[in-house]
JSON list of C-alpha atoms in Angstrom, two decimals:
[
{"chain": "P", "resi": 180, "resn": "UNK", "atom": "CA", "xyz": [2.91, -17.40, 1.97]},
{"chain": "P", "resi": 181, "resn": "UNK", "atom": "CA", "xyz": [4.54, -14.08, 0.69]},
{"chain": "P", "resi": 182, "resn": "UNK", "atom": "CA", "xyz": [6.43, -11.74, 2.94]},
{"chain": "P", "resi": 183, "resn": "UNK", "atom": "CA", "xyz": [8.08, -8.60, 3.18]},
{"chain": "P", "resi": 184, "resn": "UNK", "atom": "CA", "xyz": [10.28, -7.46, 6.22]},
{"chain": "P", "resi": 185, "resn": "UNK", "atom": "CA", "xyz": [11.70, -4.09, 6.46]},
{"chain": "P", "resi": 186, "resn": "UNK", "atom": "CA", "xyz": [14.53, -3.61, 9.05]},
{"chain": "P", "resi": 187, "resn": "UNK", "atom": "CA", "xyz": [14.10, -0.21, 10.42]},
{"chain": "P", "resi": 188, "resn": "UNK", "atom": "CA", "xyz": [10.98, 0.61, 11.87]},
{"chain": "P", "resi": 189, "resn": "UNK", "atom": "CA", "xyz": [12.30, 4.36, 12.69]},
{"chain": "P", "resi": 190, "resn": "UNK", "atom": "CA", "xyz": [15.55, 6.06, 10.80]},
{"chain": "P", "resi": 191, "resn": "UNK", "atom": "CA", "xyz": [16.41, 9.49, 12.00]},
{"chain": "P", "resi": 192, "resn": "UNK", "atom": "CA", "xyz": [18.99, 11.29, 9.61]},
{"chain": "P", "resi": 193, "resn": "UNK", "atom": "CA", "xyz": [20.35, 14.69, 8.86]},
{"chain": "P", "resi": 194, "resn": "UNK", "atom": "CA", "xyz": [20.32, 16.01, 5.93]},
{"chain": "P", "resi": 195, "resn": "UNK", "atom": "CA", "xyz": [22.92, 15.49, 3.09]},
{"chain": "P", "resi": 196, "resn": "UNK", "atom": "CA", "xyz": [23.20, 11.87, 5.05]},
{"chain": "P", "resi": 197, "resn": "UNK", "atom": "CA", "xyz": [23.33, 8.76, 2.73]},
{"chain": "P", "resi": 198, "resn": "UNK", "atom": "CA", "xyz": [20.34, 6.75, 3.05]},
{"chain": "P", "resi": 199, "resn": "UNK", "atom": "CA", "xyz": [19.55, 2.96, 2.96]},
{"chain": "P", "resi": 200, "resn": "UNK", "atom": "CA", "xyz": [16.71, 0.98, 3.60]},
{"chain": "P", "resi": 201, "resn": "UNK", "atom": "CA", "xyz": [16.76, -2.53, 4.11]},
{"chain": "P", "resi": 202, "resn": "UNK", "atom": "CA", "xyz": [13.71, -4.63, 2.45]},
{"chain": "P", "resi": 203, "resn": "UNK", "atom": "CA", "xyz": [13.60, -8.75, 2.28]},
{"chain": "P", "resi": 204, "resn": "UNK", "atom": "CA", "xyz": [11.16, -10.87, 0.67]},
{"chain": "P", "resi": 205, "resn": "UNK", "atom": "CA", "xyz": [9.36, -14.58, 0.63]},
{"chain": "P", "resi": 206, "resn": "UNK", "atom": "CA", "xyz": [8.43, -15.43, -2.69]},
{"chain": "P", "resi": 207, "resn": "UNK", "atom": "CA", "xyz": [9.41, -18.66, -4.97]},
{"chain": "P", "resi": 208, "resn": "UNK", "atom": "CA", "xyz": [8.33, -17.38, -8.07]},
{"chain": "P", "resi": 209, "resn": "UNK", "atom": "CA", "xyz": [8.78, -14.41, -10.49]},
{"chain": "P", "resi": 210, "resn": "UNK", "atom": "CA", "xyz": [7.82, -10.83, -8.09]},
{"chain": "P", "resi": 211, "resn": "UNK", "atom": "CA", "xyz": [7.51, -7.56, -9.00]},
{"chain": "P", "resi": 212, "resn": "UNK", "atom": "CA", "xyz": [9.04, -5.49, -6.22]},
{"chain": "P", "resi": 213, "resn": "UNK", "atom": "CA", "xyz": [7.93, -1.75, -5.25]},
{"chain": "P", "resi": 214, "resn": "UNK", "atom": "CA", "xyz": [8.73, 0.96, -3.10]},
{"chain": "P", "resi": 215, "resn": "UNK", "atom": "CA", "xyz": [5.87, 3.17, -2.24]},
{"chain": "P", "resi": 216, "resn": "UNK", "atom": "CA", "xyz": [6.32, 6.59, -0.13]},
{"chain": "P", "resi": 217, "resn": "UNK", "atom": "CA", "xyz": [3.91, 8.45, 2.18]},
{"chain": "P", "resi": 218, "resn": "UNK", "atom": "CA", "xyz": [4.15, 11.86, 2.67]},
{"chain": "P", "resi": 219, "resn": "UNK", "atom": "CA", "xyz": [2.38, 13.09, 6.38]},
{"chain": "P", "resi": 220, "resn": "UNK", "atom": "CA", "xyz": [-1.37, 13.51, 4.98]},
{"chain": "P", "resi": 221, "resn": "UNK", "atom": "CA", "xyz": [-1.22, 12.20, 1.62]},
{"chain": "P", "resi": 222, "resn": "UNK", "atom": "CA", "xyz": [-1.74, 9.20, -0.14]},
{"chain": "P", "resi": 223, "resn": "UNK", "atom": "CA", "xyz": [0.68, 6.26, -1.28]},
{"chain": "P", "resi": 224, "resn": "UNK", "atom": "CA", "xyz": [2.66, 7.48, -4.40]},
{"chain": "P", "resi": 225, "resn": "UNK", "atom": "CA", "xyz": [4.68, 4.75, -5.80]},
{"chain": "P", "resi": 226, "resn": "UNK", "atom": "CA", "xyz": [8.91, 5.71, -5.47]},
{"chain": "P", "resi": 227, "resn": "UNK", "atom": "CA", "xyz": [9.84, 3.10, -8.19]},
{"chain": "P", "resi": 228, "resn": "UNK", "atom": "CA", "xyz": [9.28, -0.72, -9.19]},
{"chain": "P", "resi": 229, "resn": "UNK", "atom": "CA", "xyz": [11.53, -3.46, -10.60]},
{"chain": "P", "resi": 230, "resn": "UNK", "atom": "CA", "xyz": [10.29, -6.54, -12.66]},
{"chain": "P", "resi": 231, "resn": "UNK", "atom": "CA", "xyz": [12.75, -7.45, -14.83]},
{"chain": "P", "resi": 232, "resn": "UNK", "atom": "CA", "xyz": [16.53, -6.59, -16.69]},
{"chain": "P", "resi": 233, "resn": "UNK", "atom": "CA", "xyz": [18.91, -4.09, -15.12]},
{"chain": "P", "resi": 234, "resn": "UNK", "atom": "CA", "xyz": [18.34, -4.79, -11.17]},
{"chain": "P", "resi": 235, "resn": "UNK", "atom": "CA", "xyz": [19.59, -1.64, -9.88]},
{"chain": "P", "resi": 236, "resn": "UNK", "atom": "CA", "xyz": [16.38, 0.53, -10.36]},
{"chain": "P", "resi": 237, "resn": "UNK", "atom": "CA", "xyz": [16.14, 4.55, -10.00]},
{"chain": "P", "resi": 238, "resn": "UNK", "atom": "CA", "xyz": [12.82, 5.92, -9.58]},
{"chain": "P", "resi": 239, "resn": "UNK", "atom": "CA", "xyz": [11.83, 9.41, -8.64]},
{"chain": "P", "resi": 240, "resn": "UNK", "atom": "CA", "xyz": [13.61, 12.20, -6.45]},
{"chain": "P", "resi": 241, "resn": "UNK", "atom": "CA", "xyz": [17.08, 10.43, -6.46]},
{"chain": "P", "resi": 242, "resn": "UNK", "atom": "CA", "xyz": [15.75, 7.00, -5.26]},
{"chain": "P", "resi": 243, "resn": "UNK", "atom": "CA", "xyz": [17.22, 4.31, -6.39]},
{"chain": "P", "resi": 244, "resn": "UNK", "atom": "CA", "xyz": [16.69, 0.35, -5.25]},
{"chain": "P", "resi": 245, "resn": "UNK", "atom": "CA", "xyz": [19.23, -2.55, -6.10]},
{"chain": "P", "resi": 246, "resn": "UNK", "atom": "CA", "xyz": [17.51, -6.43, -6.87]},
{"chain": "P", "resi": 247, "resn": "UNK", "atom": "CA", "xyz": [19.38, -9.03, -5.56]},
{"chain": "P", "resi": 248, "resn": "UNK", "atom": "CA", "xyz": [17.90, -11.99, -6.40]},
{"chain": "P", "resi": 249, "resn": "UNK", "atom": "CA", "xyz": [20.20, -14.42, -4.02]},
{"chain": "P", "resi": 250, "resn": "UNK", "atom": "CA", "xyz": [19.23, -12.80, -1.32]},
{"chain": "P", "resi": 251, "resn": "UNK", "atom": "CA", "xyz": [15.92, -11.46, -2.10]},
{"chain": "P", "resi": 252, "resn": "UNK", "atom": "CA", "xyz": [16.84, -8.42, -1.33]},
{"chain": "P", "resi": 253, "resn": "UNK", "atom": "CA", "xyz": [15.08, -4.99, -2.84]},
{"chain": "P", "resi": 254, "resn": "UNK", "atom": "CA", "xyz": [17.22, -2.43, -0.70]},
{"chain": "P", "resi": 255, "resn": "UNK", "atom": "CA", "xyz": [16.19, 1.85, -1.09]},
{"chain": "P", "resi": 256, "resn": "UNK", "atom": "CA", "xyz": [18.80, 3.78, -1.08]},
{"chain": "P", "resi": 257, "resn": "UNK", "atom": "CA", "xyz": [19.45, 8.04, -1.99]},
{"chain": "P", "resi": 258, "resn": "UNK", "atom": "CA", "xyz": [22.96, 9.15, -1.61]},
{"chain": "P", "resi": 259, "resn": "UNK", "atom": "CA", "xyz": [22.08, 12.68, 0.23]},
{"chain": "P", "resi": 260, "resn": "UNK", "atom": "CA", "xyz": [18.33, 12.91, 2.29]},
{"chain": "P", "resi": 261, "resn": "UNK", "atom": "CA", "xyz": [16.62, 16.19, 1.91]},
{"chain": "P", "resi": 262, "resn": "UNK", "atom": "CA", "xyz": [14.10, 17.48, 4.99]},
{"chain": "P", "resi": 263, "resn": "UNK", "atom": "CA", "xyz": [11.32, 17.09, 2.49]},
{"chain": "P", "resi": 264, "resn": "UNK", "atom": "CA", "xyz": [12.09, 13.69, 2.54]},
{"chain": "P", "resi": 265, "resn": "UNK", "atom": "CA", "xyz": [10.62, 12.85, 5.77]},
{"chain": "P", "resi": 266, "resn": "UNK", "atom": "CA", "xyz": [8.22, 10.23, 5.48]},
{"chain": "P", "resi": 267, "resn": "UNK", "atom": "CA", "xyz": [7.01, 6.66, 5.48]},
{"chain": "P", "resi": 268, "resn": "UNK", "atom": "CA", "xyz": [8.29, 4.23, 3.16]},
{"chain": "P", "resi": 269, "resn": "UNK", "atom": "CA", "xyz": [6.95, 0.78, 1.99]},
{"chain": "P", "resi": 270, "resn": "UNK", "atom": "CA", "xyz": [8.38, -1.79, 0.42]},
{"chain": "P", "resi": 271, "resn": "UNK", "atom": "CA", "xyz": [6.30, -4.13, -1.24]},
{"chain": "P", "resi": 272, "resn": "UNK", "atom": "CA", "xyz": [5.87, -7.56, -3.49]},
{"chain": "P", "resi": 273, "resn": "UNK", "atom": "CA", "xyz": [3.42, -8.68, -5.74]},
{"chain": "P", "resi": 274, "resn": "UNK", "atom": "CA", "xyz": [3.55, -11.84, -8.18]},
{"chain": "P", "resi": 275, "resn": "UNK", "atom": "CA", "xyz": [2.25, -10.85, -11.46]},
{"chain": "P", "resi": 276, "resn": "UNK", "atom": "CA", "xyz": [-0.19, -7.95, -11.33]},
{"chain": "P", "resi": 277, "resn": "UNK", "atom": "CA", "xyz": [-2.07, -9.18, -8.41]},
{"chain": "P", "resi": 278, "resn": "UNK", "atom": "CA", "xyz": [-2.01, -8.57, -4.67]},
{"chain": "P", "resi": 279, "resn": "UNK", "atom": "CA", "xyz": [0.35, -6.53, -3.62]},
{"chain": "P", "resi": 280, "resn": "UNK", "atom": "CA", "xyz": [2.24, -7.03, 0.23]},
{"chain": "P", "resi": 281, "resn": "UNK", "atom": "CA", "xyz": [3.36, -4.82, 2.08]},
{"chain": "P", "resi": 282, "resn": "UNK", "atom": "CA", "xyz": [5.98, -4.43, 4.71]},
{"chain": "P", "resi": 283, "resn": "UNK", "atom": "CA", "xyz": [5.92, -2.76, 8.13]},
{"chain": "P", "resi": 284, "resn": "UNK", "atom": "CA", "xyz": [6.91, 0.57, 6.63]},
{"chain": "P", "resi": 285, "resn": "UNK", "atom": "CA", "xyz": [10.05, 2.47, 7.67]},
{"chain": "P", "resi": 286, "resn": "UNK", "atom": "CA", "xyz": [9.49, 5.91, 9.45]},
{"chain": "P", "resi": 287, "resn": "UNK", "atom": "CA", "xyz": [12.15, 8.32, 8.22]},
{"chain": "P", "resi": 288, "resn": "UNK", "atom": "CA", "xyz": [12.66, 11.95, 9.81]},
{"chain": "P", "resi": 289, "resn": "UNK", "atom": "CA", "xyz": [15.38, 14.00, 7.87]},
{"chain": "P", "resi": 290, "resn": "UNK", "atom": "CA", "xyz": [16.77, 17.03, 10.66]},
{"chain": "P", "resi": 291, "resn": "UNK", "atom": "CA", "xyz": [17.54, 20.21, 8.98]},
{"chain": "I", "resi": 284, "resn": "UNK", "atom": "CA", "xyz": [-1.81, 5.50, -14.79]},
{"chain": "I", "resi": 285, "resn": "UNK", "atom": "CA", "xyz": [-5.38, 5.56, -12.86]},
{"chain": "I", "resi": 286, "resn": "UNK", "atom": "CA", "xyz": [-6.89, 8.15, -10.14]},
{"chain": "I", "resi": 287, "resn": "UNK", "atom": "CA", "xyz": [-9.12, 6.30, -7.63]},
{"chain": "I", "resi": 288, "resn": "UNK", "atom": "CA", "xyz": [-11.28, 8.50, -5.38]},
{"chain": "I", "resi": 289, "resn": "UNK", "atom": "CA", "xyz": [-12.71, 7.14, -2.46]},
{"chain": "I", "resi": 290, "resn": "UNK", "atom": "CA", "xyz": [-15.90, 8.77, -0.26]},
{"chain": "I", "resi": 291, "resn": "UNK", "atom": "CA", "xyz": [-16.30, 9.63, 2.72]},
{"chain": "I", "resi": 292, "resn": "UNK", "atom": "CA", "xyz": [-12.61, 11.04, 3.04]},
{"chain": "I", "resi": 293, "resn": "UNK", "atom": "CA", "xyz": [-13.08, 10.62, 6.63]},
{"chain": "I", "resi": 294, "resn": "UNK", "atom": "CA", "xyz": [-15.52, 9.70, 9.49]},
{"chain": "I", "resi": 295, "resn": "UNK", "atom": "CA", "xyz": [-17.15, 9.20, 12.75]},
{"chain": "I", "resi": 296, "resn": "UNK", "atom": "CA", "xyz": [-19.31, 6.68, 13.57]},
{"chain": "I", "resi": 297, "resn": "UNK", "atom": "CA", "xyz": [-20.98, 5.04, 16.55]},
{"chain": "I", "resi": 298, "resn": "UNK", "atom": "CA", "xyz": [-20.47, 1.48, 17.69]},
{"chain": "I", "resi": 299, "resn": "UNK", "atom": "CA", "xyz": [-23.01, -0.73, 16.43]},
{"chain": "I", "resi": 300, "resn": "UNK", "atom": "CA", "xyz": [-23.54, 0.62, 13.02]},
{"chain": "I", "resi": 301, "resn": "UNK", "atom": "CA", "xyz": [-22.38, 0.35, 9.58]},
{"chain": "I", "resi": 302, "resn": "UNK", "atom": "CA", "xyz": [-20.30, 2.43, 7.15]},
{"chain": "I", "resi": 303, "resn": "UNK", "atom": "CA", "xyz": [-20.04, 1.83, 3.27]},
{"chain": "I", "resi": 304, "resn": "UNK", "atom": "CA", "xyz": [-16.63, 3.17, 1.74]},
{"chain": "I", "resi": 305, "resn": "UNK", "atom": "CA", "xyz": [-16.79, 4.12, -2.06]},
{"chain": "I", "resi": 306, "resn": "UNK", "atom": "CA", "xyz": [-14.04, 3.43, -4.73]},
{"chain": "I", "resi": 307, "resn": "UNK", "atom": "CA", "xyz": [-14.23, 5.18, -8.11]},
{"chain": "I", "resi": 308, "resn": "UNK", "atom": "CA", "xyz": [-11.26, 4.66, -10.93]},
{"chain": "I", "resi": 309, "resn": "UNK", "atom": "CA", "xyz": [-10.78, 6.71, -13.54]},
{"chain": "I", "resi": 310, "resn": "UNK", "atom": "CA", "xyz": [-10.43, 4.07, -15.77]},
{"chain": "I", "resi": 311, "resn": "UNK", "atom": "CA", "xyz": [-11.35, 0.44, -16.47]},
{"chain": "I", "resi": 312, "resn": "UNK", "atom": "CA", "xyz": [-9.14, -1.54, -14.46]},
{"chain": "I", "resi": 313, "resn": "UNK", "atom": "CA", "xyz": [-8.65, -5.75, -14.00]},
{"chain": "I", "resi": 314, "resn": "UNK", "atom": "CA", "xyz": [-7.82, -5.97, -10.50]},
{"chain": "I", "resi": 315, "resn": "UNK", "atom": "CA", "xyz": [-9.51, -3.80, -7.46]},
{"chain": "I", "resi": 316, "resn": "UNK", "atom": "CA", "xyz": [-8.25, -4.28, -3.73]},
{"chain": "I", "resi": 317, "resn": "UNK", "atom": "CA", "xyz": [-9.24, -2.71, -0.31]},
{"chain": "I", "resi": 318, "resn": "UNK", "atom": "CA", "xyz": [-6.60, -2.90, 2.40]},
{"chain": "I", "resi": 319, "resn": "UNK", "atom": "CA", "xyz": [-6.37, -1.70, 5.67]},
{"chain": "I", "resi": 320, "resn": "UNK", "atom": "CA", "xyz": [-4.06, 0.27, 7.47]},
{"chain": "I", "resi": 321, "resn": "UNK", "atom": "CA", "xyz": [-4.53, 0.28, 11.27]},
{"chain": "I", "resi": 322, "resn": "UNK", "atom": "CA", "xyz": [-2.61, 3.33, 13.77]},
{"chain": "I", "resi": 323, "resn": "UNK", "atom": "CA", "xyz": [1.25, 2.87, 13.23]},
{"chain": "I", "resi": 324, "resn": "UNK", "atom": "CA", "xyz": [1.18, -0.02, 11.30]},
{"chain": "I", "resi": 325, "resn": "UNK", "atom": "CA", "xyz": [0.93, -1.13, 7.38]},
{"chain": "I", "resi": 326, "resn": "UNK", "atom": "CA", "xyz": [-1.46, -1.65, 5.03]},
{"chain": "I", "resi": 327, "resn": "UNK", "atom": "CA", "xyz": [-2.88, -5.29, 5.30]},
{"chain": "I", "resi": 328, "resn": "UNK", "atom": "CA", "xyz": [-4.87, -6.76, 2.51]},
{"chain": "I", "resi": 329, "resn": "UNK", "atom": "CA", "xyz": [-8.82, -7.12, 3.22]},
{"chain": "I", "resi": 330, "resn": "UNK", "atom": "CA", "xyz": [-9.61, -8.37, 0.13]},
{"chain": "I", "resi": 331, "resn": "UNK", "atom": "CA", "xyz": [-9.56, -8.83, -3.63]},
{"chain": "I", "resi": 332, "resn": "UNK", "atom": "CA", "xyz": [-13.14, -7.44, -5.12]},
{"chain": "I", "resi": 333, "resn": "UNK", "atom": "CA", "xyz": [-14.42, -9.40, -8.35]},
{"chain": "I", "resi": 334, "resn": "UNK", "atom": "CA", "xyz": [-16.67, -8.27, -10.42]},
{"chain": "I", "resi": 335, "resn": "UNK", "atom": "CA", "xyz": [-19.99, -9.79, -10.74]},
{"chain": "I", "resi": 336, "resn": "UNK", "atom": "CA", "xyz": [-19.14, -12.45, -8.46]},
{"chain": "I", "resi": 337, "resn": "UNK", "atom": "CA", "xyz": [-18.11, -12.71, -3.97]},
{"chain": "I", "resi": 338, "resn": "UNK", "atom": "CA", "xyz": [-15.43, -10.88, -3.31]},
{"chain": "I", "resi": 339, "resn": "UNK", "atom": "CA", "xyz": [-11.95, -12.97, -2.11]},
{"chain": "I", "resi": 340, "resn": "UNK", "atom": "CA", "xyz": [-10.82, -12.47, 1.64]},
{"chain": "I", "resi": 341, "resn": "UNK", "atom": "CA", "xyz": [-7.96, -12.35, 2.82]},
{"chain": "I", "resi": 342, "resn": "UNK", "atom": "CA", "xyz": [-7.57, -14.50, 6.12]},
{"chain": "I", "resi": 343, "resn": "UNK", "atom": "CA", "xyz": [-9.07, -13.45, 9.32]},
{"chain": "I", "resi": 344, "resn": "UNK", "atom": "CA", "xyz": [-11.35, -11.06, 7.18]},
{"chain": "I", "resi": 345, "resn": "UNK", "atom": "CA", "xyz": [-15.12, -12.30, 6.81]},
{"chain": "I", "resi": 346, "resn": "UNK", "atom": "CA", "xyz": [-17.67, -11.26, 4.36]},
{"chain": "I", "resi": 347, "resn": "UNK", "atom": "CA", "xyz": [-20.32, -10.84, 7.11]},
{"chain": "I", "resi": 348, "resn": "UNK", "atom": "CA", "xyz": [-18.15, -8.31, 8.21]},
{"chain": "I", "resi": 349, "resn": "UNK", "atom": "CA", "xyz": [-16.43, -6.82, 5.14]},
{"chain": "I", "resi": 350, "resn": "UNK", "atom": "CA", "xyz": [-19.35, -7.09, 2.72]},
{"chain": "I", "resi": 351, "resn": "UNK", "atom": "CA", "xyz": [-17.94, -5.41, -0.94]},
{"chain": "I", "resi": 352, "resn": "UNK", "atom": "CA", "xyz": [-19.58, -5.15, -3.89]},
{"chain": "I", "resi": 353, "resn": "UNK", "atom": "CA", "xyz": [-18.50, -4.54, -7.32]},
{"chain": "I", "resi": 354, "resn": "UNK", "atom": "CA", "xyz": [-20.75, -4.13, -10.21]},
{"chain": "I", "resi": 355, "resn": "UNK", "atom": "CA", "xyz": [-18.54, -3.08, -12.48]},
{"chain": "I", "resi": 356, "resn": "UNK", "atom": "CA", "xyz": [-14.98, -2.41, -13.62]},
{"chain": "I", "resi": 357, "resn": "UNK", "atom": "CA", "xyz": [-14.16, 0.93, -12.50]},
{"chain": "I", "resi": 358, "resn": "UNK", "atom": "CA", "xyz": [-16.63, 0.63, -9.03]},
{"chain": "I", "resi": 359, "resn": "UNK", "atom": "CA", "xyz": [-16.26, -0.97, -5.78]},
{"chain": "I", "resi": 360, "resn": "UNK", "atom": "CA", "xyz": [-17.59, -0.49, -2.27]},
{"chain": "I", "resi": 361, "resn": "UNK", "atom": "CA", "xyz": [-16.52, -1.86, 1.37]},
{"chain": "I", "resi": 362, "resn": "UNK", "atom": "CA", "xyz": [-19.27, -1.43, 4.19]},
{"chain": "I", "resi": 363, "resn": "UNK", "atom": "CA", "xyz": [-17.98, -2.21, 7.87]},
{"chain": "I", "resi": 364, "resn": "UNK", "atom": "CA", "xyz": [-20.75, -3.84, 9.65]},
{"chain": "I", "resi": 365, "resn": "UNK", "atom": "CA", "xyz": [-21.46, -3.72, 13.37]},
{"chain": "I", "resi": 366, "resn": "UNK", "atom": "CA", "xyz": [-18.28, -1.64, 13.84]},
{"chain": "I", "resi": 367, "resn": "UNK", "atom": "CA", "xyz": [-16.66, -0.95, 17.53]},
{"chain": "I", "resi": 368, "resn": "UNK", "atom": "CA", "xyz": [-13.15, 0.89, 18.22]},
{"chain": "I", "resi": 369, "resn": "UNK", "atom": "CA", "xyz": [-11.14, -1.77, 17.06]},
{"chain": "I", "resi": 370, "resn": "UNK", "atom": "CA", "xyz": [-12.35, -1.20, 13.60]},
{"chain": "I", "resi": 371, "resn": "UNK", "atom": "CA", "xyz": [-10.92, 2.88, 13.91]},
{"chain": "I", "resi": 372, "resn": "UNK", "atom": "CA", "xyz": [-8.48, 2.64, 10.62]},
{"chain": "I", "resi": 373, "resn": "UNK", "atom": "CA", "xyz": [-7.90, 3.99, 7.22]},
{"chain": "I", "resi": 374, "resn": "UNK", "atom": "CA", "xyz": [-9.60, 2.25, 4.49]},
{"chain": "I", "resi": 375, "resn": "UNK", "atom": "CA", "xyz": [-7.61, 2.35, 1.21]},
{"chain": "I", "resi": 376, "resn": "UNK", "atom": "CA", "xyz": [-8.92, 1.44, -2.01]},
{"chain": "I", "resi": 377, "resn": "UNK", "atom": "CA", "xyz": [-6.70, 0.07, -4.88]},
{"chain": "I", "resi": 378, "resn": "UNK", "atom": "CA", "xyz": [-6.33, -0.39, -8.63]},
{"chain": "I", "resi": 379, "resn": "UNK", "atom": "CA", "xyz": [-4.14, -2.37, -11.51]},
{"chain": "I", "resi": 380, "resn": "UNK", "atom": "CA", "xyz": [-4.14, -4.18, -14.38]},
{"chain": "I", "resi": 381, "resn": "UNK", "atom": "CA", "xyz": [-3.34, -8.03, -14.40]},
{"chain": "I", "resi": 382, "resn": "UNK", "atom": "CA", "xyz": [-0.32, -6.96, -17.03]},
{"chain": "I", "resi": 383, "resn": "UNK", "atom": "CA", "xyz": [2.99, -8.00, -15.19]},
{"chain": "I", "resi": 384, "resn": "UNK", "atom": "CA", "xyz": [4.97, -4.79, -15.10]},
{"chain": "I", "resi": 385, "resn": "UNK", "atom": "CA", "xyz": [1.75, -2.38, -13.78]},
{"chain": "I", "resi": 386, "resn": "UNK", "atom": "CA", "xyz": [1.86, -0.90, -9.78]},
{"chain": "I", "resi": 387, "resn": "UNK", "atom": "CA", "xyz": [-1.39, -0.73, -7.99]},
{"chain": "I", "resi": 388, "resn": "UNK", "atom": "CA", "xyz": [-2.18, 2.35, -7.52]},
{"chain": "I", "resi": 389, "resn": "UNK", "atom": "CA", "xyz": [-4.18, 3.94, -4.51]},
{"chain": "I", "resi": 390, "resn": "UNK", "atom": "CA", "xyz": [-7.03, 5.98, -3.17]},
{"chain": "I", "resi": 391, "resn": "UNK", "atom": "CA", "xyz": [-6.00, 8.95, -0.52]},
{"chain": "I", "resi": 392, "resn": "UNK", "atom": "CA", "xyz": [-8.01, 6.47, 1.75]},
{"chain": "I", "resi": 393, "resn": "UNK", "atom": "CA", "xyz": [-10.92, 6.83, 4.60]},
{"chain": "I", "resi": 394, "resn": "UNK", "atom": "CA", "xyz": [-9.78, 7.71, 7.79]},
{"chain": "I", "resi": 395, "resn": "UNK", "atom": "CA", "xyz": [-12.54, 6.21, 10.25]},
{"chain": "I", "resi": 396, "resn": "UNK", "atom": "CA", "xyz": [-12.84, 6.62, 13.95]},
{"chain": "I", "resi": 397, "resn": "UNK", "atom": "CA", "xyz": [-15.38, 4.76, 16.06]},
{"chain": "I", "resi": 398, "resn": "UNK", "atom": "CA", "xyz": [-16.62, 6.09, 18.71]}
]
């Protein structure tokens, strides 16, 4: 069965600190690979997604995510955190366009 | 892209009852999902809903308990039967294509509380 396992349950960070989140996945076959965000009261935006060619990925606000296939890895990472990036993050695999699964989620809380 | 709205936004109900969860998208999507996502933890898959036919659970989800319907590509709902506390969660409500290369995309969800 597919997996996903995020690493840090809770980051705390000031800002201007370099962030990385750590994201691992079960899956044989060809994945699509997402990170979603959730800002405190709103809904799941999607951060960016990787299916295929270049496997370093940037998505929006300065995220970026690196695919390594050998160790099916799909790591976030932004060089400098802002306070309005305090949030929860998903990572998250899906074969095809079908179900997507989701990891724990990673709590991040940015200091000013 | 597609907007999925989901009603109620929110609510309380008493143990014992029911509760039936809309999903509207914007557009005519493939694939339609409802997930869960319990206090402090993750969304976990419920099911996929099919149109015109029995929805596909997920395991340890039941269609006695999760009944969803979906008539038609751009509308689904999930009813919570004979809920109790445990079954205080948001609801989410999602959306894609089958084309490899599409995200799901979500509802802002239906926070429930049993009481």
């Amino acid at each position: 069965a597919q997996s996903v396992s995020q690493h840090n349950h809770h980051v705390i960070l000031s800002e201007a600190a370099s962030l990385e989140l750590g994201c691992n996945y079960s899956y044989g076959g060809t994945v699509n690979l997402f990170w979603y965000v959730q800002y405190p009261g709103q809904h799941l935006q999607l951060l960016l997604k990787y299916f295929s060619g270049d496997p370093l990925v940037k998505g929006i606000k300065g995220f970026e995510a690196e695919f390594i296939k050998s160790k099916f890895s799909f790591n976030l990472r932004k060089p400098s955190v802002q306070w309005s990036d305090t949030a929860e993050y998903f990572c998250a695999v899906g074969p095809g366009g079908f179900k997507t699964i989701f990891g724990a989620g990673t709590r991040l809380f940015v200091k000013a | 892209s597609a907007v999925i709205s989901q009603k109620p936004s929110r609510d309380i109900c008493q143990r014992g009852t029911s509760l039936t969860i809309q999903c509207q998208v914007d557009s005519q999507v493939t694939m339609m999902f409802w997930y869960r996502q319990q206090p402090g933890q993750s969304l976990t898959l419920i099911a996929t809903a099919n149109q015109g036919s029995e929805a596909t659970y997920e395991s340890g989800f039941v269609i006695d308990k999760f009944p969803i319907s979906r008539p038609n590509l751009t509308f689904s709902t999930l009813t919570v039967s004979n809920m109790s506390p445990e079954d205080s969660s948001i609801y989410l409500c999602s959306a894609s294509s089958d084309s490899r290369g599409t995200e799901a995309f979500f509802g802002q969800g239906t926070r429930l509380t049993v009481v």
